[in-house]
Amino acid sequence: MGTLLTQARIAKLQSFVERLVIRLKPWTWLWPPLAFSAGLGSFFLVDRQQWLGAALALGLVFAWLLLLSESLVGRWLANRGYPTLPKGVAAFIAQMIHQETLFFTLPFILITTVWNSGQSLFALLVVAMAVLSIIDPIYFKIADRWRSLYFLFHALCVFLVVLVTLPIMLHLTTGQSLLLAIATTVVVALPSFWHLLKQHSFSGWFSLLAMMLLLAGLAWFGRVWVPPASLWMTGSALSPALNIQQRAPSGSSALTPQAIKEDGLYAYTAIRAPRGLSETISHVWHHNGEPLDVVDLDINGGREEGYRAWSHKLNFPDDPSGQWRVDIMTDSGQRLGLIRFTVSEDAEKATIADSQIRPAGLSRLNLQRFIAGRDRDADQNDEE
């Protein structure tokens, strides 16, 4: 009697899910643009809609369980005479959650990507995943025929939502969020390698462990290609001097060897971060591709125009001529931006350090607000 009652309840729940799916299908085209708009609005809002990030994380866990139910749980229910969801229903629900996740996180990735670096490849991968999620024939073909690839697709969605939402919800640093994102992704990707366990042998378990370690290692060593989705550089400048009271670069000079040895050089950056987030970033100075100095700077989130920080380099090689680069990095090794300049005896070939704050990425839209921004936070400087 109890079994029949349980079967009836499961059948009633599944009937409700089927009716809900039928009603939602005509409106699914609205889902991606709404998700993208929510993500874009969340990025620029001060609080960034923390509740939506939490809802996405829970939705992805739910989708993961649904995907498992189509295979592992579905077979378990069928063997015991319980009804199962019609084929494709779980994939449809998962598709909606994937679309919401990808299009919500897409603005964070596009805005924080340093496009003249390897991060552009990661950003293009996310764009490709978002496009794939709205092309039904390809999406459902992968869901139906290539289950391992499908679970990897879902694992990448989990990676994105953890990377984006944890610094916002829990005020974790980008490094802490990255480690948790990698660990969660490895767990969620486990069903992709489930076939290895069917061998019921030591080699199968060893292969599974090796695949997990390989996946985690690739994610960690490839972190420089992953944009720090909670941080972005709004502007940068090179200058021979700095107005400490106004916290602004000043002066202008051609970067000849004599000029930089006499006055030194300031690298000025403005970094935007969520309110309540404290982070350590680094200015890494390179000369002709060789790293010379690393200056660590502590920043705090919440200032709309970006937290202003600068490093002042005074010690230069005997012959400083050549190509220079200042990498702006997080403490986890993710790139926030870079500043390139040339030092030359020929003033016409040398870069002009003109103190002009040049906006980075999409902050060009807010250039005047950035320059005329109000001083709401304390800022930090350091010297090398």
PDB file of C-alpha atoms in Angstrom, residues 31-322:
ATOM      1  CA  TRP A  31      15.080  33.738 -20.989  1.00  0.00           C
ATOM      2  CA  PRO A  32      18.556  34.602 -22.422  1.00  0.00           C
ATOM      3  CA  PRO A  33      17.986  38.379 -22.904  1.00  0.00           C
ATOM      4  CA  LEU A  34      16.413  38.663 -19.449  1.00  0.00           C
ATOM      5  CA  ALA A  35      19.347  36.790 -17.893  1.00  0.00           C
ATOM      6  CA  PHE A  36      21.888  38.963 -19.743  1.00  0.00           C
ATOM      7  CA  SER A  37      20.096  42.137 -18.618  1.00  0.00           C
ATOM      8  CA  ALA A  38      20.026  40.894 -15.029  1.00  0.00           C
ATOM      9  CA  GLY A  39      23.746  40.125 -15.171  1.00  0.00           C
ATOM     10  CA  LEU A  40      24.579  43.503 -16.714  1.00  0.00           C
ATOM     11  CA  GLY A  41      22.480  45.338 -14.139  1.00  0.00           C
ATOM     12  CA  SER A  42      23.959  43.285 -11.308  1.00  0.00           C
ATOM     13  CA  PHE A  43      27.486  44.128 -12.419  1.00  0.00           C
ATOM     14  CA  PHE A  44      26.941  47.855 -12.224  1.00  0.00           C
ATOM     15  CA  LEU A  45      24.643  47.924  -9.187  1.00  0.00           C
ATOM     16  CA  VAL A  46      26.356  48.444  -5.863  1.00  0.00           C
ATOM     17  CA  ASP A  47      24.889  45.344  -4.234  1.00  0.00           C
ATOM     18  CA  ARG A  48      24.859  43.355  -7.482  1.00  0.00           C
ATOM     19  CA  GLN A  49      21.706  41.396  -6.579  1.00  0.00           C
ATOM     20  CA  GLN A  50      23.289  38.878  -4.224  1.00  0.00           C
ATOM     21  CA  TRP A  51      20.055  36.915  -3.984  1.00  0.00           C
ATOM     22  CA  LEU A  52      20.133  36.158  -7.711  1.00  0.00           C
ATOM     23  CA  GLY A  53      23.626  34.705  -7.489  1.00  0.00           C
ATOM     24  CA  ALA A  54      22.536  32.442  -4.640  1.00  0.00           C
ATOM     25  CA  ALA A  55      19.455  31.367  -6.608  1.00  0.00           C
ATOM     26  CA  LEU A  56      21.627  30.500  -9.609  1.00  0.00           C
ATOM     27  CA  ALA A  57      23.960  28.403  -7.485  1.00  0.00           C
ATOM     28  CA  LEU A  58      21.010  26.463  -6.044  1.00  0.00           C
ATOM     29  CA  GLY A  59      19.519  26.113  -9.526  1.00  0.00           C
ATOM     30  CA  LEU A  60      22.711  24.542 -10.841  1.00  0.00           C
ATOM     31  CA  VAL A  61      22.754  22.043  -7.991  1.00  0.00           C
ATOM     32  CA  PHE A  62      19.139  21.202  -8.809  1.00  0.00           C
ATOM     33  CA  ALA A  63      20.007  20.832 -12.512  1.00  0.00           C
ATOM     34  CA  TRP A  64      22.913  18.538 -11.636  1.00  0.00           C
ATOM     35  CA  LEU A  65      20.580  16.289  -9.637  1.00  0.00           C
ATOM     36  CA  LEU A  66      18.098  16.315 -12.520  1.00  0.00           C
ATOM     37  CA  LEU A  67      20.782  15.272 -14.982  1.00  0.00           C
ATOM     38  CA  LEU A  68      21.811  12.463 -12.665  1.00  0.00           C
ATOM     39  CA  SER A  69      18.150  11.434 -12.378  1.00  0.00           C
ATOM     40  CA  GLU A  70      18.004  10.832 -16.138  1.00  0.00           C
ATOM     41  CA  SER A  71      20.652   8.152 -15.809  1.00  0.00           C
ATOM     42  CA  LEU A  72      21.634   6.876 -12.366  1.00  0.00           C
ATOM     43  CA  VAL A  73      18.521   7.773 -10.366  1.00  0.00           C
ATOM     44  CA  GLY A  74      16.230   7.079 -13.327  1.00  0.00           C
ATOM     45  CA  ARG A  75      17.474   3.511 -13.649  1.00  0.00           C
ATOM     46  CA  TRP A  76      17.183   3.018  -9.891  1.00  0.00           C
ATOM     47  CA  LEU A  77      13.542   4.194  -9.928  1.00  0.00           C
ATOM     48  CA  ALA A  78      12.666   2.136 -13.011  1.00  0.00           C
ATOM     49  CA  ASN A  79      14.094  -1.049 -11.495  1.00  0.00           C
ATOM     50  CA  ARG A  80      11.801  -0.583  -8.504  1.00  0.00           C
ATOM     51  CA  GLY A  81       8.691   0.114 -10.523  1.00  0.00           C
ATOM     52  CA  TYR A  82       8.562   3.864  -9.909  1.00  0.00           C
ATOM     53  CA  PRO A  83       7.654   6.269 -12.736  1.00  0.00           C
ATOM     54  CA  THR A  84      10.428   8.404 -14.234  1.00  0.00           C
ATOM     55  CA  LEU A  85      10.444  11.749 -16.017  1.00  0.00           C
ATOM     56  CA  PRO A  86       9.848  11.586 -19.780  1.00  0.00           C
ATOM     57  CA  LYS A  87      13.046  11.682 -21.798  1.00  0.00           C
ATOM     58  CA  GLY A  88      14.202  15.240 -22.413  1.00  0.00           C
ATOM     59  CA  VAL A  89      12.261  16.968 -19.618  1.00  0.00           C
ATOM     60  CA  ALA A  90      15.276  17.077 -17.311  1.00  0.00           C
ATOM     61  CA  ALA A  91      17.447  18.319 -20.186  1.00  0.00           C
ATOM     62  CA  PHE A  92      14.928  21.080 -20.950  1.00  0.00           C
ATOM     63  CA  ILE A  93      14.908  22.293 -17.338  1.00  0.00           C
ATOM     64  CA  ALA A  94      18.714  22.095 -17.231  1.00  0.00           C
ATOM     65  CA  GLN A  95      18.884  24.069 -20.488  1.00  0.00           C
ATOM     66  CA  MET A  96      16.910  26.944 -18.946  1.00  0.00           C
ATOM     67  CA  ILE A  97      19.189  26.976 -15.909  1.00  0.00           C
ATOM     68  CA  HIS A  98      22.271  26.868 -18.163  1.00  0.00           C
ATOM     69  CA  GLN A  99      20.960  29.780 -20.216  1.00  0.00           C
ATOM     70  CA  GLU A 100      20.228  31.801 -17.087  1.00  0.00           C
ATOM     71  CA  THR A 101      23.698  31.060 -15.690  1.00  0.00           C
ATOM     72  CA  LEU A 102      25.670  31.718 -18.867  1.00  0.00           C
ATOM     73  CA  PHE A 103      23.900  34.914 -19.868  1.00  0.00           C
ATOM     74  CA  PHE A 104      23.932  36.217 -16.290  1.00  0.00           C
ATOM     75  CA  THR A 105      27.693  35.676 -15.877  1.00  0.00           C
ATOM     76  CA  LEU A 106      28.543  36.751 -19.446  1.00  0.00           C
ATOM     77  CA  PRO A 107      28.661  40.529 -18.678  1.00  0.00           C
ATOM     78  CA  PHE A 108      31.030  39.883 -15.765  1.00  0.00           C
ATOM     79  CA  ILE A 109      33.364  37.917 -18.039  1.00  0.00           C
ATOM     80  CA  LEU A 110      33.203  40.303 -21.000  1.00  0.00           C
ATOM     81  CA  ILE A 111      33.855  43.405 -18.888  1.00  0.00           C
ATOM     82  CA  THR A 112      36.681  41.988 -16.760  1.00  0.00           C
ATOM     83  CA  THR A 113      38.521  40.258 -19.628  1.00  0.00           C
ATOM     84  CA  VAL A 114      41.878  41.735 -20.657  1.00  0.00           C
ATOM     85  CA  TRP A 115      41.300  41.338 -24.382  1.00  0.00           C
ATOM     86  CA  ASN A 116      44.942  41.603 -25.470  1.00  0.00           C
ATOM     87  CA  SER A 117      45.828  38.550 -23.387  1.00  0.00           C
ATOM     88  CA  GLY A 118      44.981  34.842 -23.240  1.00  0.00           C
ATOM     89  CA  GLN A 119      41.849  35.694 -21.262  1.00  0.00           C
ATOM     90  CA  SER A 120      40.155  36.452 -24.574  1.00  0.00           C
ATOM     91  CA  LEU A 121      40.138  32.698 -25.328  1.00  0.00           C
ATOM     92  CA  PHE A 122      38.295  31.975 -22.083  1.00  0.00           C
ATOM     93  CA  ALA A 123      35.803  34.764 -22.789  1.00  0.00           C
ATOM     94  CA  LEU A 124      35.177  33.382 -26.287  1.00  0.00           C
ATOM     95  CA  LEU A 125      34.617  29.925 -24.764  1.00  0.00           C
ATOM     96  CA  VAL A 126      31.908  31.356 -22.491  1.00  0.00           C
ATOM     97  CA  VAL A 127      30.328  33.160 -25.461  1.00  0.00           C
ATOM     98  CA  ALA A 128      30.352  29.899 -27.451  1.00  0.00           C
ATOM     99  CA  MET A 129      28.715  28.036 -24.540  1.00  0.00           C
ATOM    100  CA  ALA A 130      26.021  30.716 -24.265  1.00  0.00           C
ATOM    101  CA  VAL A 131      25.291  30.488 -27.997  1.00  0.00           C
ATOM    102  CA  LEU A 132      25.235  26.686 -27.868  1.00  0.00           C
ATOM    103  CA  SER A 133      22.721  26.765 -25.009  1.00  0.00           C
ATOM    104  CA  ILE A 134      20.128  28.527 -27.205  1.00  0.00           C
ATOM    105  CA  ILE A 135      20.598  26.329 -30.305  1.00  0.00           C
ATOM    106  CA  ASP A 136      18.211  23.506 -29.458  1.00  0.00           C
ATOM    107  CA  PRO A 137      19.292  20.917 -32.080  1.00  0.00           C
ATOM    108  CA  ILE A 138      22.943  21.009 -30.989  1.00  0.00           C
ATOM    109  CA  TYR A 139      22.231  21.362 -27.278  1.00  0.00           C
ATOM    110  CA  PHE A 140      19.831  18.408 -27.088  1.00  0.00           C
ATOM    111  CA  LYS A 141      22.035  16.302 -29.332  1.00  0.00           C
ATOM    112  CA  ILE A 142      24.895  16.736 -26.867  1.00  0.00           C
ATOM    113  CA  ALA A 143      22.536  16.087 -23.938  1.00  0.00           C
ATOM    114  CA  ASP A 144      21.271  12.884 -25.555  1.00  0.00           C
ATOM    115  CA  ARG A 145      24.390  11.364 -27.149  1.00  0.00           C
ATOM    116  CA  TRP A 146      27.470  12.783 -25.420  1.00  0.00           C
ATOM    117  CA  ARG A 147      26.670  12.598 -21.731  1.00  0.00           C
ATOM    118  CA  SER A 148      30.267  13.022 -20.575  1.00  0.00           C
ATOM    119  CA  LEU A 149      30.631  16.209 -22.595  1.00  0.00           C
ATOM    120  CA  TYR A 150      27.243  17.378 -21.307  1.00  0.00           C
ATOM    121  CA  PHE A 151      28.309  16.975 -17.667  1.00  0.00           C
ATOM    122  CA  LEU A 152      31.533  18.873 -18.427  1.00  0.00           C
ATOM    123  CA  PHE A 153      29.395  21.652 -19.927  1.00  0.00           C
ATOM    124  CA  HIS A 154      27.386  21.764 -16.709  1.00  0.00           C
ATOM    125  CA  ALA A 155      30.580  21.724 -14.606  1.00  0.00           C
ATOM    126  CA  LEU A 156      31.854  24.806 -16.464  1.00  0.00           C
ATOM    127  CA  CYS A 157      28.568  26.572 -15.719  1.00  0.00           C
ATOM    128  CA  VAL A 158      29.081  25.769 -12.039  1.00  0.00           C
ATOM    129  CA  PHE A 159      32.651  27.114 -12.257  1.00  0.00           C
ATOM    130  CA  LEU A 160      31.357  30.409 -13.675  1.00  0.00           C
ATOM    131  CA  VAL A 161      28.605  30.959 -11.137  1.00  0.00           C
ATOM    132  CA  VAL A 162      30.887  30.199  -8.161  1.00  0.00           C
ATOM    133  CA  LEU A 163      33.611  32.454  -9.568  1.00  0.00           C
ATOM    134  CA  VAL A 164      31.177  35.349 -10.015  1.00  0.00           C
ATOM    135  CA  THR A 165      28.916  35.061  -6.978  1.00  0.00           C
ATOM    136  CA  LEU A 166      31.158  34.088  -4.045  1.00  0.00           C
ATOM    137  CA  PRO A 167      33.060  37.409  -3.860  1.00  0.00           C
ATOM    138  CA  ILE A 168      29.687  39.175  -3.956  1.00  0.00           C
ATOM    139  CA  MET A 169      27.790  37.015  -1.469  1.00  0.00           C
ATOM    140  CA  LEU A 170      30.557  36.057   0.968  1.00  0.00           C
ATOM    141  CA  HIS A 171      33.168  38.782   0.245  1.00  0.00           C
ATOM    142  CA  LEU A 172      35.769  36.143  -0.556  1.00  0.00           C
ATOM    143  CA  THR A 173      38.892  37.187  -2.428  1.00  0.00           C
ATOM    144  CA  THR A 174      39.310  36.193  -6.046  1.00  0.00           C
ATOM    145  CA  GLY A 175      41.902  33.609  -5.004  1.00  0.00           C
ATOM    146  CA  GLN A 176      39.590  31.971  -2.457  1.00  0.00           C
ATOM    147  CA  SER A 177      36.713  32.003  -4.933  1.00  0.00           C
ATOM    148  CA  LEU A 178      38.902  30.476  -7.624  1.00  0.00           C
ATOM    149  CA  LEU A 179      39.977  27.586  -5.387  1.00  0.00           C
ATOM    150  CA  LEU A 180      36.378  26.867  -4.345  1.00  0.00           C
ATOM    151  CA  ALA A 181      35.224  27.114  -7.962  1.00  0.00           C
ATOM    152  CA  ILE A 182      37.843  24.571  -9.053  1.00  0.00           C
ATOM    153  CA  ALA A 183      36.985  22.169  -6.218  1.00  0.00           C
ATOM    154  CA  THR A 184      33.244  22.405  -6.926  1.00  0.00           C
ATOM    155  CA  THR A 185      33.784  21.931 -10.650  1.00  0.00           C
ATOM    156  CA  VAL A 186      35.824  18.779 -10.105  1.00  0.00           C
ATOM    157  CA  VAL A 187      33.024  17.291  -7.963  1.00  0.00           C
ATOM    158  CA  VAL A 188      30.286  18.232 -10.444  1.00  0.00           C
ATOM    159  CA  ALA A 189      32.347  16.881 -13.367  1.00  0.00           C
ATOM    160  CA  LEU A 190      32.648  13.481 -11.674  1.00  0.00           C
ATOM    161  CA  PRO A 191      29.778  11.880 -13.677  1.00  0.00           C
ATOM    162  CA  SER A 192      31.694  12.683 -16.880  1.00  0.00           C
ATOM    163  CA  PHE A 193      34.196   9.996 -15.888  1.00  0.00           C
ATOM    164  CA  TRP A 194      31.676   7.632 -14.268  1.00  0.00           C
ATOM    165  CA  HIS A 195      32.302   5.015 -16.950  1.00  0.00           C
ATOM    166  CA  LEU A 196      35.764   4.440 -15.486  1.00  0.00           C
ATOM    167  CA  LEU A 197      34.183   3.017 -12.336  1.00  0.00           C
ATOM    168  CA  LYS A 198      32.195   0.432 -14.307  1.00  0.00           C
ATOM    169  CA  GLN A 199      35.390  -1.544 -14.700  1.00  0.00           C
ATOM    170  CA  HIS A 200      35.258  -2.417 -10.962  1.00  0.00           C
ATOM    171  CA  SER A 201      39.039  -2.553 -10.866  1.00  0.00           C
ATOM    172  CA  PHE A 202      41.982  -0.763  -9.306  1.00  0.00           C
ATOM    173  CA  SER A 203      42.938   0.663 -12.710  1.00  0.00           C
ATOM    174  CA  GLY A 204      39.470   2.199 -13.047  1.00  0.00           C
ATOM    175  CA  TRP A 205      39.696   3.949  -9.673  1.00  0.00           C
ATOM    176  CA  PHE A 206      43.255   5.056 -10.413  1.00  0.00           C
ATOM    177  CA  SER A 207      42.177   6.463 -13.794  1.00  0.00           C
ATOM    178  CA  LEU A 208      39.292   8.340 -12.157  1.00  0.00           C
ATOM    179  CA  LEU A 209      41.619   9.885  -9.557  1.00  0.00           C
ATOM    180  CA  ALA A 210      44.118  10.810 -12.276  1.00  0.00           C
ATOM    181  CA  MET A 211      41.400  12.501 -14.354  1.00  0.00           C
ATOM    182  CA  MET A 212      40.193  14.490 -11.340  1.00  0.00           C
ATOM    183  CA  LEU A 213      43.721  15.654 -10.488  1.00  0.00           C
ATOM    184  CA  LEU A 214      44.391  16.500 -14.137  1.00  0.00           C
ATOM    185  CA  LEU A 215      41.210  18.580 -14.361  1.00  0.00           C
ATOM    186  CA  ALA A 216      42.036  20.454 -11.144  1.00  0.00           C
ATOM    187  CA  GLY A 217      45.648  21.002 -12.247  1.00  0.00           C
ATOM    188  CA  LEU A 218      44.650  22.361 -15.651  1.00  0.00           C
ATOM    189  CA  ALA A 219      42.187  24.750 -14.024  1.00  0.00           C
ATOM    190  CA  TRP A 220      44.759  26.039 -11.518  1.00  0.00           C
ATOM    191  CA  PHE A 221      47.690  26.435 -13.917  1.00  0.00           C
ATOM    192  CA  GLY A 222      45.383  28.054 -16.474  1.00  0.00           C
ATOM    193  CA  ARG A 223      44.097  30.622 -13.978  1.00  0.00           C
ATOM    194  CA  VAL A 224      46.013  33.455 -15.667  1.00  0.00           C
ATOM    195  CA  TRP A 225      43.618  32.965 -18.597  1.00  0.00           C
ATOM    196  CA  VAL A 226      40.565  33.257 -16.343  1.00  0.00           C
ATOM    197  CA  PRO A 227      39.263  36.825 -15.816  1.00  0.00           C
ATOM    198  CA  PRO A 228      38.841  37.863 -12.153  1.00  0.00           C
ATOM    199  CA  ALA A 229      35.095  38.240 -12.598  1.00  0.00           C
ATOM    200  CA  SER A 230      34.628  40.289  -9.422  1.00  0.00           C
ATOM    201  CA  LEU A 231      37.385  42.844 -10.182  1.00  0.00           C
ATOM    202  CA  TRP A 232      38.123  45.065 -13.131  1.00  0.00           C
ATOM    203  CA  MET A 233      40.468  47.902 -13.956  1.00  0.00           C
ATOM    204  CA  THR A 234      38.579  51.080 -14.786  1.00  0.00           C
ATOM    205  CA  GLY A 235      41.572  53.233 -15.724  1.00  0.00           C
ATOM    206  CA  SER A 236      45.358  53.563 -15.736  1.00  0.00           C
ATOM    207  CA  ALA A 237      48.021  56.216 -16.256  1.00  0.00           C
ATOM    208  CA  LEU A 238      51.774  56.780 -16.375  1.00  0.00           C
ATOM    209  CA  SER A 239      53.160  59.948 -14.845  1.00  0.00           C
ATOM    210  CA  PRO A 240      56.447  61.458 -13.597  1.00  0.00           C
ATOM    211  CA  ALA A 241      54.729  62.830 -10.483  1.00  0.00           C
ATOM    212  CA  LEU A 242      51.626  62.342  -8.343  1.00  0.00           C
ATOM    213  CA  ASN A 243      49.406  64.821  -6.528  1.00  0.00           C
ATOM    214  CA  ILE A 244      48.943  63.076  -3.186  1.00  0.00           C
ATOM    215  CA  GLN A 245      46.191  65.393  -1.935  1.00  0.00           C
ATOM    216  CA  GLN A 246      44.082  64.930  -5.053  1.00  0.00           C
ATOM    217  CA  ARG A 247      45.251  61.357  -5.488  1.00  0.00           C
ATOM    218  CA  ALA A 248      45.814  61.982  -9.170  1.00  0.00           C
ATOM    219  CA  PRO A 249      48.786  61.633 -11.540  1.00  0.00           C
ATOM    220  CA  SER A 250      50.410  64.883 -12.641  1.00  0.00           C
ATOM    221  CA  GLY A 251      53.087  66.193 -14.976  1.00  0.00           C
ATOM    222  CA  SER A 252      54.261  65.093 -18.395  1.00  0.00           C
ATOM    223  CA  SER A 253      57.555  63.697 -19.626  1.00  0.00           C
ATOM    224  CA  ALA A 254      59.028  61.700 -22.492  1.00  0.00           C
ATOM    225  CA  LEU A 255      60.321  58.428 -21.044  1.00  0.00           C
ATOM    226  CA  THR A 256      64.007  58.733 -21.839  1.00  0.00           C
ATOM    227  CA  PRO A 257      66.608  56.939 -19.661  1.00  0.00           C
ATOM    228  CA  GLN A 258      67.686  60.216 -18.094  1.00  0.00           C
ATOM    229  CA  ALA A 259      64.120  61.301 -17.283  1.00  0.00           C
ATOM    230  CA  ILE A 260      63.065  58.122 -15.490  1.00  0.00           C
ATOM    231  CA  LYS A 261      66.304  57.912 -13.512  1.00  0.00           C
ATOM    232  CA  GLU A 262      65.891  61.485 -12.297  1.00  0.00           C
ATOM    233  CA  ASP A 263      62.153  61.487 -11.535  1.00  0.00           C
ATOM    234  CA  GLY A 264      61.199  57.851 -11.346  1.00  0.00           C
ATOM    235  CA  LEU A 265      57.865  56.719 -12.793  1.00  0.00           C
ATOM    236  CA  TYR A 266      54.400  56.282 -11.351  1.00  0.00           C
ATOM    237  CA  ALA A 267      52.066  53.516 -12.549  1.00  0.00           C
ATOM    238  CA  TYR A 268      48.551  54.520 -11.530  1.00  0.00           C
ATOM    239  CA  THR A 269      45.529  52.199 -11.627  1.00  0.00           C
ATOM    240  CA  ALA A 270      41.901  52.321 -10.521  1.00  0.00           C
ATOM    241  CA  ILE A 271      40.362  48.950  -9.641  1.00  0.00           C
ATOM    242  CA  ARG A 272      36.664  48.404  -9.098  1.00  0.00           C
ATOM    243  CA  ALA A 273      35.539  45.710  -6.655  1.00  0.00           C
ATOM    244  CA  PRO A 274      32.301  44.772  -4.856  1.00  0.00           C
ATOM    245  CA  ARG A 275      31.503  46.654  -1.663  1.00  0.00           C
ATOM    246  CA  GLY A 276      33.019  44.975   1.376  1.00  0.00           C
ATOM    247  CA  LEU A 277      35.700  43.104  -0.573  1.00  0.00           C
ATOM    248  CA  SER A 278      39.333  43.566   0.512  1.00  0.00           C
ATOM    249  CA  GLU A 279      41.901  42.311  -1.959  1.00  0.00           C
ATOM    250  CA  THR A 280      45.640  42.424  -2.556  1.00  0.00           C
ATOM    251  CA  ILE A 281      46.785  43.228  -6.079  1.00  0.00           C
ATOM    252  CA  SER A 282      50.296  43.523  -7.484  1.00  0.00           C
ATOM    253  CA  HIS A 283      52.048  45.797  -9.940  1.00  0.00           C
ATOM    254  CA  VAL A 284      54.624  43.558 -11.609  1.00  0.00           C
ATOM    255  CA  TRP A 285      57.237  45.577 -13.527  1.00  0.00           C
ATOM    256  CA  HIS A 286      58.879  43.875 -16.543  1.00  0.00           C
ATOM    257  CA  HIS A 287      61.784  45.066 -18.690  1.00  0.00           C
ATOM    258  CA  ASN A 288      62.166  43.408 -22.100  1.00  0.00           C
ATOM    259  CA  GLY A 289      60.073  40.486 -20.876  1.00  0.00           C
ATOM    260  CA  GLU A 290      62.030  39.945 -17.643  1.00  0.00           C
ATOM    261  CA  PRO A 291      60.257  40.563 -14.299  1.00  0.00           C
ATOM    262  CA  LEU A 292      62.100  43.091 -12.119  1.00  0.00           C
ATOM    263  CA  ASP A 293      59.916  44.265  -9.232  1.00  0.00           C
ATOM    264  CA  VAL A 294      56.639  43.308  -7.585  1.00  0.00           C
ATOM    265  CA  VAL A 295      54.713  45.922  -5.585  1.00  0.00           C
ATOM    266  CA  ASP A 296      51.779  44.664  -3.504  1.00  0.00           C
ATOM    267  CA  LEU A 297      48.820  46.990  -2.936  1.00  0.00           C
ATOM    268  CA  ASP A 298      45.771  46.459  -0.715  1.00  0.00           C
ATOM    269  CA  ILE A 299      42.483  47.653  -2.165  1.00  0.00           C
ATOM    270  CA  ASN A 300      38.944  47.873  -0.813  1.00  0.00           C
ATOM    271  CA  GLY A 301      35.743  47.574  -2.817  1.00  0.00           C
ATOM    272  CA  GLY A 302      32.744  49.874  -3.037  1.00  0.00           C
ATOM    273  CA  ARG A 303      34.063  52.970  -4.809  1.00  0.00           C
ATOM    274  CA  GLU A 304      32.115  53.271  -8.057  1.00  0.00           C
ATOM    275  CA  GLU A 305      34.955  54.922  -9.987  1.00  0.00           C
ATOM    276  CA  GLY A 306      37.460  52.368  -8.774  1.00  0.00           C
ATOM    277  CA  TYR A 307      39.889  52.160  -5.870  1.00  0.00           C
ATOM    278  CA  ARG A 308      42.952  54.209  -6.774  1.00  0.00           C
ATOM    279  CA  ALA A 309      46.364  52.646  -6.159  1.00  0.00           C
ATOM    280  CA  TRP A 310      49.805  53.359  -7.528  1.00  0.00           C
ATOM    281  CA  SER A 311      53.378  52.138  -7.451  1.00  0.00           C
ATOM    282  CA  HIS A 312      56.383  54.439  -7.802  1.00  0.00           C
ATOM    283  CA  LYS A 313      59.466  52.888  -9.366  1.00  0.00           C
ATOM    284  CA  LEU A 314      62.753  54.624  -8.579  1.00  0.00           C
ATOM    285  CA  ASN A 315      65.339  51.914  -9.192  1.00  0.00           C
ATOM    286  CA  PHE A 316      66.029  51.248 -12.870  1.00  0.00           C
ATOM    287  CA  PRO A 317      68.745  49.185 -14.612  1.00  0.00           C
ATOM    288  CA  ASP A 318      71.884  50.929 -15.852  1.00  0.00           C
ATOM    289  CA  ASP A 319      70.402  50.793 -19.340  1.00  0.00           C
ATOM    290  CA  PRO A 320      66.609  51.060 -18.994  1.00  0.00           C
ATOM    291  CA  SER A 321      66.013  51.458 -22.736  1.00  0.00           C
ATOM    292  CA  GLY A 322      63.583  49.008 -24.282  1.00  0.00           C
TER     293      GLY A 322
END
